[in-house]
Short mmCIF file of C-alpha atoms in Angstrom, two decimals:
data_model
loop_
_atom_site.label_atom_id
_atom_site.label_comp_id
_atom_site.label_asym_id
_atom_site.label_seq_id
_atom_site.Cartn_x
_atom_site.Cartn_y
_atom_site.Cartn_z
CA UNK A 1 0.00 0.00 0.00
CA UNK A 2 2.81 2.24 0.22
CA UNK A 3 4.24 1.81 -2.33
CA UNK A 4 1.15 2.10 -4.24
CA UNK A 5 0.65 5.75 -2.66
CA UNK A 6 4.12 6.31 -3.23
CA UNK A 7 4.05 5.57 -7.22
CA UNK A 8 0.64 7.40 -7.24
CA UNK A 9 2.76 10.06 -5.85
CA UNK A 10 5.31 10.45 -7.99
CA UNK A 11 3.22 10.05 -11.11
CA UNK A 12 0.97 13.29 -10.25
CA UNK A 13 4.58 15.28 -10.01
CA UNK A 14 5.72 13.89 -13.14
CA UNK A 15 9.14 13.29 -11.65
CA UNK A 16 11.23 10.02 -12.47
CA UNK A 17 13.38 9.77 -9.87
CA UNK A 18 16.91 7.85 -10.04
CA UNK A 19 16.38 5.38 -6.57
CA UNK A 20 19.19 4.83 -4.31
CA UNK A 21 18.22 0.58 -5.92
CA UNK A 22 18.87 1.46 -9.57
CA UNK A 23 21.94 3.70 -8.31
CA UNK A 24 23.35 0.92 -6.57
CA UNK A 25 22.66 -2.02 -9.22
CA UNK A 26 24.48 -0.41 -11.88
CA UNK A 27 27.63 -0.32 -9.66
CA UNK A 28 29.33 -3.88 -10.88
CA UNK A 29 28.31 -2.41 -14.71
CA UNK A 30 30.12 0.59 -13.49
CA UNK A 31 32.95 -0.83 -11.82
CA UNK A 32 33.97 -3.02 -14.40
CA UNK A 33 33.35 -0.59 -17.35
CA UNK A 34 35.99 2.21 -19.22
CA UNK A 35 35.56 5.51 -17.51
CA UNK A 36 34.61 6.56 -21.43
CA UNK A 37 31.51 4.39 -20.90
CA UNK A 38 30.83 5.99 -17.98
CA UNK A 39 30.88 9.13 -19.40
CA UNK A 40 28.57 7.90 -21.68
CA UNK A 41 26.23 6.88 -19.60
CA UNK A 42 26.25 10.13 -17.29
CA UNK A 43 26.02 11.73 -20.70
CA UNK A 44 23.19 10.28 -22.01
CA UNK A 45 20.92 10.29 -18.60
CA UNK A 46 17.46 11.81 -19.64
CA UNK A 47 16.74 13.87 -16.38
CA UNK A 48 13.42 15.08 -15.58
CA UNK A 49 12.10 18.89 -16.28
CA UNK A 50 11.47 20.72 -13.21
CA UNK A 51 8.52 22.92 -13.05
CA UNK A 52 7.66 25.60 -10.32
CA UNK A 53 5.48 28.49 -10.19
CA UNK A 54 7.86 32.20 -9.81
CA UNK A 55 5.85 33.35 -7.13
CA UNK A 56 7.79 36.04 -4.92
CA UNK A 57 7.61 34.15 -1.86
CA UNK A 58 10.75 32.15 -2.41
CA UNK A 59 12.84 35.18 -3.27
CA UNK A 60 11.51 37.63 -0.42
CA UNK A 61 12.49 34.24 2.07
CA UNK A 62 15.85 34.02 0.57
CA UNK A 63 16.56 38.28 0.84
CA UNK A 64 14.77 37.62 4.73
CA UNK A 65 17.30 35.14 5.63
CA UNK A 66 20.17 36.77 4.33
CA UNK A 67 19.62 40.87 5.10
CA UNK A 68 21.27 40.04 8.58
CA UNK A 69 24.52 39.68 7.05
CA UNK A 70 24.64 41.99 4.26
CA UNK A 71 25.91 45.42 4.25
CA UNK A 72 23.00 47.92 5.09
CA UNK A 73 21.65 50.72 2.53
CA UNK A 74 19.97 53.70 2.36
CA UNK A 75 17.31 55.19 0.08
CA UNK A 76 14.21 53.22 -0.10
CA UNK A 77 15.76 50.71 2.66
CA UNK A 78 17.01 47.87 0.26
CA UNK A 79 17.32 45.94 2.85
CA UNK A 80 13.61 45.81 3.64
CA UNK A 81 12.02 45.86 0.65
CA UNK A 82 8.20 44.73 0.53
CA UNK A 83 7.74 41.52 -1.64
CA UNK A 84 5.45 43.70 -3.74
CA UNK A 85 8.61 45.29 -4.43
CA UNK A 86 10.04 41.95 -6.08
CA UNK A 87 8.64 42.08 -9.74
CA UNK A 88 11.64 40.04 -11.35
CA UNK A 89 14.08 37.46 -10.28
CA UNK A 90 17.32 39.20 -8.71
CA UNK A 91 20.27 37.55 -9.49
CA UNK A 92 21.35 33.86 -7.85
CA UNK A 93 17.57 34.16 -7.01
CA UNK A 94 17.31 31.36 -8.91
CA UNK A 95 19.55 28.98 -7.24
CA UNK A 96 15.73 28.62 -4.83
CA UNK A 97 13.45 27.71 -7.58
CA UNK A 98 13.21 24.49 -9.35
CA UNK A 99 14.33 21.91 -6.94
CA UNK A 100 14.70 18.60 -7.86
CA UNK A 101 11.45 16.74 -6.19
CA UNK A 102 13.39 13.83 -4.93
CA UNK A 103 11.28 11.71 -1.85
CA UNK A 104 13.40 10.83 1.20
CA UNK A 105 13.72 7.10 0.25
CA UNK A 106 15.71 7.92 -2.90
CA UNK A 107 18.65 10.20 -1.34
CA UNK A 108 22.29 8.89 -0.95
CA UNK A 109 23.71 8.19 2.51
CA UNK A 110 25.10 11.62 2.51
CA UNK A 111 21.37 13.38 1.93
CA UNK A 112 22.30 14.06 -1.67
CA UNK A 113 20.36 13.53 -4.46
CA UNK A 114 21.31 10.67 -7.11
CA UNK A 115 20.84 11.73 -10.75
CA UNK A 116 23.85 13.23 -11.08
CA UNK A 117 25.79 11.14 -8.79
CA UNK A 118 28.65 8.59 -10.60
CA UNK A 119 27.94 5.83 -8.27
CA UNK A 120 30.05 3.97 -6.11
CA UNK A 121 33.20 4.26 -5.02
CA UNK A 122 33.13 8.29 -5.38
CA UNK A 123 31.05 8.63 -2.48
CA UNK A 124 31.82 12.14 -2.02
CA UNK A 125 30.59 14.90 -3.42
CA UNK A 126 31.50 18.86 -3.54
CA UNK A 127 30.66 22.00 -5.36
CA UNK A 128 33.56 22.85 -7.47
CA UNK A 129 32.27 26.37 -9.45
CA UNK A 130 30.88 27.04 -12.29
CA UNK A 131 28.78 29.92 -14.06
CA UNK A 132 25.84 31.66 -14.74
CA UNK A 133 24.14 33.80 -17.88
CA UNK A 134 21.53 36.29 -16.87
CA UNK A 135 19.81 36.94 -19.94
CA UNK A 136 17.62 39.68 -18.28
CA UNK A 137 17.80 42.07 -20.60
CA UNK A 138 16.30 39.79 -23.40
CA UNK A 139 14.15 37.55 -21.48
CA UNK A 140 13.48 38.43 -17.66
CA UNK A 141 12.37 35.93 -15.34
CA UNK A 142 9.06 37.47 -14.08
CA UNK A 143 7.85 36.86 -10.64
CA UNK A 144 4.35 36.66 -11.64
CA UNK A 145 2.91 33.61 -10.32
CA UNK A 146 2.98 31.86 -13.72
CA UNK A 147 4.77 28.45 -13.85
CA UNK A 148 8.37 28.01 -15.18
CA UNK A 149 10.43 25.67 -16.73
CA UNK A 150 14.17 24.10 -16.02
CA UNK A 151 15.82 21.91 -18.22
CA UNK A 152 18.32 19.98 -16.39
CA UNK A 153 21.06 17.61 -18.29
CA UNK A 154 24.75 16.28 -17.63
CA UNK A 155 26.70 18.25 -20.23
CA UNK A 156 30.59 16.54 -19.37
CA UNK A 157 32.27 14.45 -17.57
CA UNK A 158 36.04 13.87 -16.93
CA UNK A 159 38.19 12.05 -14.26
CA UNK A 160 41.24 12.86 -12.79
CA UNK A 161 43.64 11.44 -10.32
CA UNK A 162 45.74 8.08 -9.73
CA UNK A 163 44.62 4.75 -9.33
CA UNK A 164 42.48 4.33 -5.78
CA UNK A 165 42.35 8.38 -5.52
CA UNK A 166 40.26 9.44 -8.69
CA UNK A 167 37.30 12.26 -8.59
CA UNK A 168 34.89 12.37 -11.59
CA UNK A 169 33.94 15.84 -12.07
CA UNK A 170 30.17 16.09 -13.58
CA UNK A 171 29.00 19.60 -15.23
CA UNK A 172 25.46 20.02 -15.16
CA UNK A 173 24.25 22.35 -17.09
CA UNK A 174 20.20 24.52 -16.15
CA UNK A 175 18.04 26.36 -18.28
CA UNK A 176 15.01 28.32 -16.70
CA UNK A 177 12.26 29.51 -18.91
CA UNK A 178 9.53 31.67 -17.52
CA UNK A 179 5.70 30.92 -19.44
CA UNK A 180 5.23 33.98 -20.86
CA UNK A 181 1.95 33.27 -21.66
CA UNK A 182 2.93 30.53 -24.65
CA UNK A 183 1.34 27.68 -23.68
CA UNK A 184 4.06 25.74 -23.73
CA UNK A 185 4.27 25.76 -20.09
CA UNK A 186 0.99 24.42 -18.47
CA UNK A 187 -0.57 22.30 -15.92
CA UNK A 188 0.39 18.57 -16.61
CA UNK A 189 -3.59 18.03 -16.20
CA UNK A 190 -4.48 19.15 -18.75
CA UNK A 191 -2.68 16.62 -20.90
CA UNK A 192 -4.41 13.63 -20.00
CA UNK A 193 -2.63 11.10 -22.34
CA UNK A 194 1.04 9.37 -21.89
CA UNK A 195 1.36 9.96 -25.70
CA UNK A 196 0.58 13.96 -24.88
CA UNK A 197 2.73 14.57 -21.92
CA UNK A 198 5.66 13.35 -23.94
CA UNK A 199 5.30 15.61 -27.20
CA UNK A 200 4.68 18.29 -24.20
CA UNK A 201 7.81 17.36 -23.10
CA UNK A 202 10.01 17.15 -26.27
CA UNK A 203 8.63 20.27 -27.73
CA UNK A 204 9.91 22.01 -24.40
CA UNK A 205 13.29 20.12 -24.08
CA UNK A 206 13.90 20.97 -28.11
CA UNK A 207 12.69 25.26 -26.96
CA UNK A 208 15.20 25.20 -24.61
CA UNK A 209 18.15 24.28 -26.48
CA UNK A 210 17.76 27.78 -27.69
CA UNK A 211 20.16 30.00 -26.16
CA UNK A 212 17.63 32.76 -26.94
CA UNK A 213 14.79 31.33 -25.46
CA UNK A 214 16.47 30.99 -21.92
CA UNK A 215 16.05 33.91 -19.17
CA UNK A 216 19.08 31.89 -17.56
CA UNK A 217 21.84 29.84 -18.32
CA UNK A 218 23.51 27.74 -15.67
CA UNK A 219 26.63 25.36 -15.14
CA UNK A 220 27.93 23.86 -11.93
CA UNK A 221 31.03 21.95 -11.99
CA UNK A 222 30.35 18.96 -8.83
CA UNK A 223 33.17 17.08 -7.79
CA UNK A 224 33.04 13.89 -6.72
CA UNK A 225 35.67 12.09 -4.66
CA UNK A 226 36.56 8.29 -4.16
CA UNK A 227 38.21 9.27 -0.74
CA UNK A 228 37.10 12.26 1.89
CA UNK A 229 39.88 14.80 2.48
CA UNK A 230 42.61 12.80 4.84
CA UNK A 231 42.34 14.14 8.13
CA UNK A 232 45.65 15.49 10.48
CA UNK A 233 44.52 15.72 14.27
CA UNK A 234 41.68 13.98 16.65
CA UNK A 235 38.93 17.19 15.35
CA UNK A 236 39.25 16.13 11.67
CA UNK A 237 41.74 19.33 10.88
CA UNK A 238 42.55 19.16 7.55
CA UNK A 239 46.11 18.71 5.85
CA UNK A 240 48.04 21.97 5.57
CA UNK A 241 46.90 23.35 1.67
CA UNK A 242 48.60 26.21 -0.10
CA UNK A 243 47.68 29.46 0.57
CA UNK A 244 46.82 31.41 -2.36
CA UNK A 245 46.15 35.37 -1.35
CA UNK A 246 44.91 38.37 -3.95
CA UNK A 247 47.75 40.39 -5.27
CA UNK A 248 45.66 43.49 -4.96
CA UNK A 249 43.55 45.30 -2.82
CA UNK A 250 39.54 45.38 -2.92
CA UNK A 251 37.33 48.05 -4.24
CA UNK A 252 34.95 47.31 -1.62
CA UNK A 253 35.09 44.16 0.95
CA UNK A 254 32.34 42.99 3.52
CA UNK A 255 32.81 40.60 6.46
CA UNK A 256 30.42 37.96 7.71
CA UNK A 257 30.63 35.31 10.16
CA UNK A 258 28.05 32.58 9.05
CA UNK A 259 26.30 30.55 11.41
CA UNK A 260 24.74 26.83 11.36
CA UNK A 261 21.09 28.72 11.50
CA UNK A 262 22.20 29.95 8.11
CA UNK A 263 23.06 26.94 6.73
CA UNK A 264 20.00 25.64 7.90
CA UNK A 265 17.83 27.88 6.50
CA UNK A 266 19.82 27.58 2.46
CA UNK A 267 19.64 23.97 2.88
CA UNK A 268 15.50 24.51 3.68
CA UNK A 269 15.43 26.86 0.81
CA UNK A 270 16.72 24.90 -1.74
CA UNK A 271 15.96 21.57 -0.34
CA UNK A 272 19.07 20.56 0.10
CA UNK A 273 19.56 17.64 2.84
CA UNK A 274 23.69 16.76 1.92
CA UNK A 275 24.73 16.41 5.76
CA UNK A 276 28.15 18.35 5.27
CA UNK A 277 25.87 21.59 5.67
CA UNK A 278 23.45 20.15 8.57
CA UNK A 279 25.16 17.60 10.43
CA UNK A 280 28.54 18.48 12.20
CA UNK A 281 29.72 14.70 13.37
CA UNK A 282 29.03 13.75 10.23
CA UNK A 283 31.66 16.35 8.70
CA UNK A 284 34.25 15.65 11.16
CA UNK A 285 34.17 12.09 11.09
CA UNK A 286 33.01 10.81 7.60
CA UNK A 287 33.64 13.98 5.33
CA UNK A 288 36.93 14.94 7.48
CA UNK A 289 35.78 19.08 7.93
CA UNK A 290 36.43 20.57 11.48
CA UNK A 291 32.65 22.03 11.24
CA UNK A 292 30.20 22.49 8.43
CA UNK A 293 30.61 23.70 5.11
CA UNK A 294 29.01 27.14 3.90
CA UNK A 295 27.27 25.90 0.79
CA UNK A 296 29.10 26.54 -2.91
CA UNK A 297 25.79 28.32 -4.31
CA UNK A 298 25.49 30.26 -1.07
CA UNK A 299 28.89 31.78 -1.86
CA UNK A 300 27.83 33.16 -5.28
CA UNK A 301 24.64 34.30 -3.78
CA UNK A 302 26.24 36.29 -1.12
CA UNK A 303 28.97 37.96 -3.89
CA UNK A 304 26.26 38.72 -6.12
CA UNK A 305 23.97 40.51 -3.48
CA UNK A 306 26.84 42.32 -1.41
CA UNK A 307 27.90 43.07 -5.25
CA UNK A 308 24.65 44.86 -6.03
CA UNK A 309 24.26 46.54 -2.73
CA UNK A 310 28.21 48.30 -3.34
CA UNK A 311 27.80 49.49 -6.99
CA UNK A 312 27.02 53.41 -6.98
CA UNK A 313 24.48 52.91 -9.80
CA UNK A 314 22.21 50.13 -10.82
CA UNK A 315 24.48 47.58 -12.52
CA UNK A 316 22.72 44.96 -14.32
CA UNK A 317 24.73 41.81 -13.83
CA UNK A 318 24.71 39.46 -17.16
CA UNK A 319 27.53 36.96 -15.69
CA UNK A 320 29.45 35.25 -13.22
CA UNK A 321 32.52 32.45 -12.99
CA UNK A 322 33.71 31.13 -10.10
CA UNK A 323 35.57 28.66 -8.72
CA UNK A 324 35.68 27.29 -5.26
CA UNK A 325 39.49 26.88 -4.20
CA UNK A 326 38.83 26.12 -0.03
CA UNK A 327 36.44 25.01 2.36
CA UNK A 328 34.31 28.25 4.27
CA UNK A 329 33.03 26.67 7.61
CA UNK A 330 30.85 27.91 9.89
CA UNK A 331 31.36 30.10 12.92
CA UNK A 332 34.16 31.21 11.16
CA UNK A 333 35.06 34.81 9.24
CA UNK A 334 35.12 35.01 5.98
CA UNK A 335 35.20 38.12 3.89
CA UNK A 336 33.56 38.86 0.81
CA UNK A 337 35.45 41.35 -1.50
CA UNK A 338 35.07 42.64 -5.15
CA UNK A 339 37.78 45.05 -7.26
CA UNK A 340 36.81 47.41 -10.13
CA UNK A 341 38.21 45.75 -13.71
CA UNK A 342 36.30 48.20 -15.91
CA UNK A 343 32.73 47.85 -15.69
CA UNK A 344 33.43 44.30 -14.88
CA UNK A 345 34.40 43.08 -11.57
CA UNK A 346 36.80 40.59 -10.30
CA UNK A 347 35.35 38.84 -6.58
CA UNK A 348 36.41 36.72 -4.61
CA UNK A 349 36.15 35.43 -0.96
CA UNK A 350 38.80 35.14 1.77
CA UNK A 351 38.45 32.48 4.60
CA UNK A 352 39.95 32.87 8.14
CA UNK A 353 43.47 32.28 6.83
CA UNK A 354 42.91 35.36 4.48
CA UNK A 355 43.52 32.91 1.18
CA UNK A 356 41.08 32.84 -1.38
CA UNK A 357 38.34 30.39 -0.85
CA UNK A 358 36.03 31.49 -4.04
CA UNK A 359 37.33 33.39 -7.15
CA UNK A 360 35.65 34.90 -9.77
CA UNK A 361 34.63 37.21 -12.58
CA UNK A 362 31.15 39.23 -12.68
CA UNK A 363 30.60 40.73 -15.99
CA UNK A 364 28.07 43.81 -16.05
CA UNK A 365 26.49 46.93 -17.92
CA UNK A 366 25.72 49.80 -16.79
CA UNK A 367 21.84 51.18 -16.58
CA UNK A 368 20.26 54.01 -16.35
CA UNK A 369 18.87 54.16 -12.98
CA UNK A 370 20.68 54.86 -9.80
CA UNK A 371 21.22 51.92 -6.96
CA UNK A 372 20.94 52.63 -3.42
CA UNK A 373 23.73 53.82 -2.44
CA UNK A 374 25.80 51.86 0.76
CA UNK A 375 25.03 53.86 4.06
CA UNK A 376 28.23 55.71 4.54
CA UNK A 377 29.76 55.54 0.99
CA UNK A 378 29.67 59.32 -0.02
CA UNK A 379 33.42 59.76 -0.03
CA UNK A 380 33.38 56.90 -2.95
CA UNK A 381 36.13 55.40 -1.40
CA UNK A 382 37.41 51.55 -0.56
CA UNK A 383 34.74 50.43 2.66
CA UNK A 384 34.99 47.45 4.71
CA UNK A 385 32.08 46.33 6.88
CA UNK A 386 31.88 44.86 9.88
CA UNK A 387 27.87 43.11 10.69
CA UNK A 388 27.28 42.46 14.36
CA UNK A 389 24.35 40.41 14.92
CA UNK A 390 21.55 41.37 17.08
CA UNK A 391 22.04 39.85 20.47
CA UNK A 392 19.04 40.52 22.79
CA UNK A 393 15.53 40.67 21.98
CA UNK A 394 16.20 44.56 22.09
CA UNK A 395 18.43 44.24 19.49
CA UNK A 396 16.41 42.22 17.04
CA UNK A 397 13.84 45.25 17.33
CA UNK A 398 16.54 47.49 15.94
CA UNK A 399 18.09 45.09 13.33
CA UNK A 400 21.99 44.93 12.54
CA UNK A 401 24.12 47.11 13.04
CA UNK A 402 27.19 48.33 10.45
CA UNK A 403 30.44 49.60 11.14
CA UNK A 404 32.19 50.97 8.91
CA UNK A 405 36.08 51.33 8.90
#
């Protein structure tokens, strides 16, 4: 009977999931097979397209739970914008929307989802970079209530390393597609027939091949590891790494000291259950972190919005690389800094150790309106923040609290 509810389930979603069973029965094909084959077969995995509706409530929760750590502006209060206020998806908004609609039963040990997943022995898995195409100014993603579109699909694969250490690295690449009204993108209801919801489907997998039909183009490099990192003391410390630093000085930098409740609430916002983020015995002993990891897509979302709240006038933001180079753990500084290349802007992120953790590129253009300006920032000058977090109920009246050196 379960089961029966469970398929009954998973039929009304439309969603075929990958089950931890079929991940794990393919492991002796796998095991014995070329790592060309498996490419092949990561390759050629049909994933399912994700549908949500661009409603503003996932945004506004996503600006809630992060205001507390961003740098504070004036005119109009950015910070506390009504979600009235939200009539298109800000950037790395998207990173909240069109979740993959995997039950419980189906995750890996480590909480992670499978379909992407190389199977056994490279057990674990981490965010490596990637990038992402705002095509705003052609097609915006409206938040309008309408129903969008994501077309997920494994775009490369390649494996590195020596015999008994290898990673695969898998790039998945995302394209989102707001309705617009087209038709294309409708209730599943309404097409009552197997034969239907299939030519539903191809017709939208073949529109979203084109580049120009996309409000955003994503890829995200995921690394997956036959071994966790080897651990050097009784806390799981990790081996001594190189540390690179940035040659030059920031434009603008902004420090934050993430918490778990933060990682909590990005792992509830993009229903994300991987235990590195959630579960801090589990990263110390298993993954061998001394505390939890500050998600990769996190990272990016906090350089784009600190990004957007430092820029004089509006900039409208049509890309980003990155790479992540070190771990950022929790309960521990990290600073988030961009420098002036142009209209362009090179950011990156410095853990503890002042070494860059994240490194990247955001290309822009300039528009015609004016951005709020950063509380403080007439002079125009280089400004470093410092966020203390409200700590009394007196405080959390008041709200953060900036200081600016």
């Amino acid at each position: 009977m379960v089961q029966l509810a469970l398929s009954s389930k998973m039929s009304r979603v439309s969603f075929t999931a990958i089950s931890r069973c079929q991940w794990q029965s393919s492991l002796s094909v796998r095991q014995s097979s070329s790592f060309a084959e498996l490419h092949s077969e990561l390759t050629s995995r049909r994933l399912p397209l994700i549908y949500d509706y661009l409603t503003v409530k996932h945004s506004f929760q996503l600006r809630q739970t992060l205001n507390d750590f961003l740098p504070l502006v004036t005119l109009g209060q950015y910070n506390n914008l009504p979600p009235s206020s939200f009539k298109t998806l800000p950037p790395g908004h998207h990173l909240v929307y069109f979740q993959p609609l995997t039950s419980l039963s189906h995750l890996l040990p480590d909480g992670t989802d499978p379909e992407q997943s190389p199977g056994e022995p490279f057990n674990h898995r981490m965010w490596a970079g990637g990038s992402i195409r705002f095509r705003t100014s052609r097609h915006p993603i409206p938040l309008h209530g309408q129903r969008g579109v994501a077309l997920e699909r494994i775009v490369d694969v390649v494996v590195k390393g020596t015999p008994g250490d290898k990673k695969v690295i898998v790039t998945v690449e995302r394209r989102i597609k707001a309705a617009y009204g087209q038709g294309l993108i409708r209730n599943q209801a309404e097409n009552r027939h197997a034969q239907q919801r299939e030519l539903h489907e191809q017709s939208l997998r073949k529109l979203l091949q084109d580049d120009k039909e996309c409000g955003l183009i994503e890829r995200r490099n995921i690394i997956f590891l036959q071994k966790p990192i080897e651990k050097a003391g009784e806390n799981g410390a990790e081996m001594a790494r190189k540390i690179l630093k940035p040659p030059h000085e920031p434009t603008f930098s902004h420090v934050i000291t993430p918490t778990a409740a933060l990682l909590f609430r990005f792992s509830a916002l993009t229903f994300n259950a991987h235990r590195i983020h959630l579960d801090k015995q589990y990263c110390q002993e298993i993954e061998g972190h001394r505390n939890l990891l500050v998600h990769g897509p996190l990272s990016v979302v906090l350089i784009l919005e600190t990004l957007m709240r430092f820029t004089e006038k509006r900039t409208v933001i049509e890309e980003i690389e990155y790479r992540n180079l070190a771990p950022l753990y929790a309960d521990e500084e990290m600073k988030i800094c961009g420098r002036a290349n142009g209209k362009d802007w090179d950011v990156w992120i410095e853990g503890k150790d002042g070494g860059y953790a994240v490194k990247g590129v955001v290309r822009c253009k300039e528009a015609q309106e004016s951005r709020p300006k950063v509380k403080g920032d007439e002079s125009g000058e280089s400004q470093e923040v410092q966020v203390t977090l409200p700590s009394s109920v007196e405080d959390l009246s008041k709200g953060p609290q900036g200081k600016y050196v």
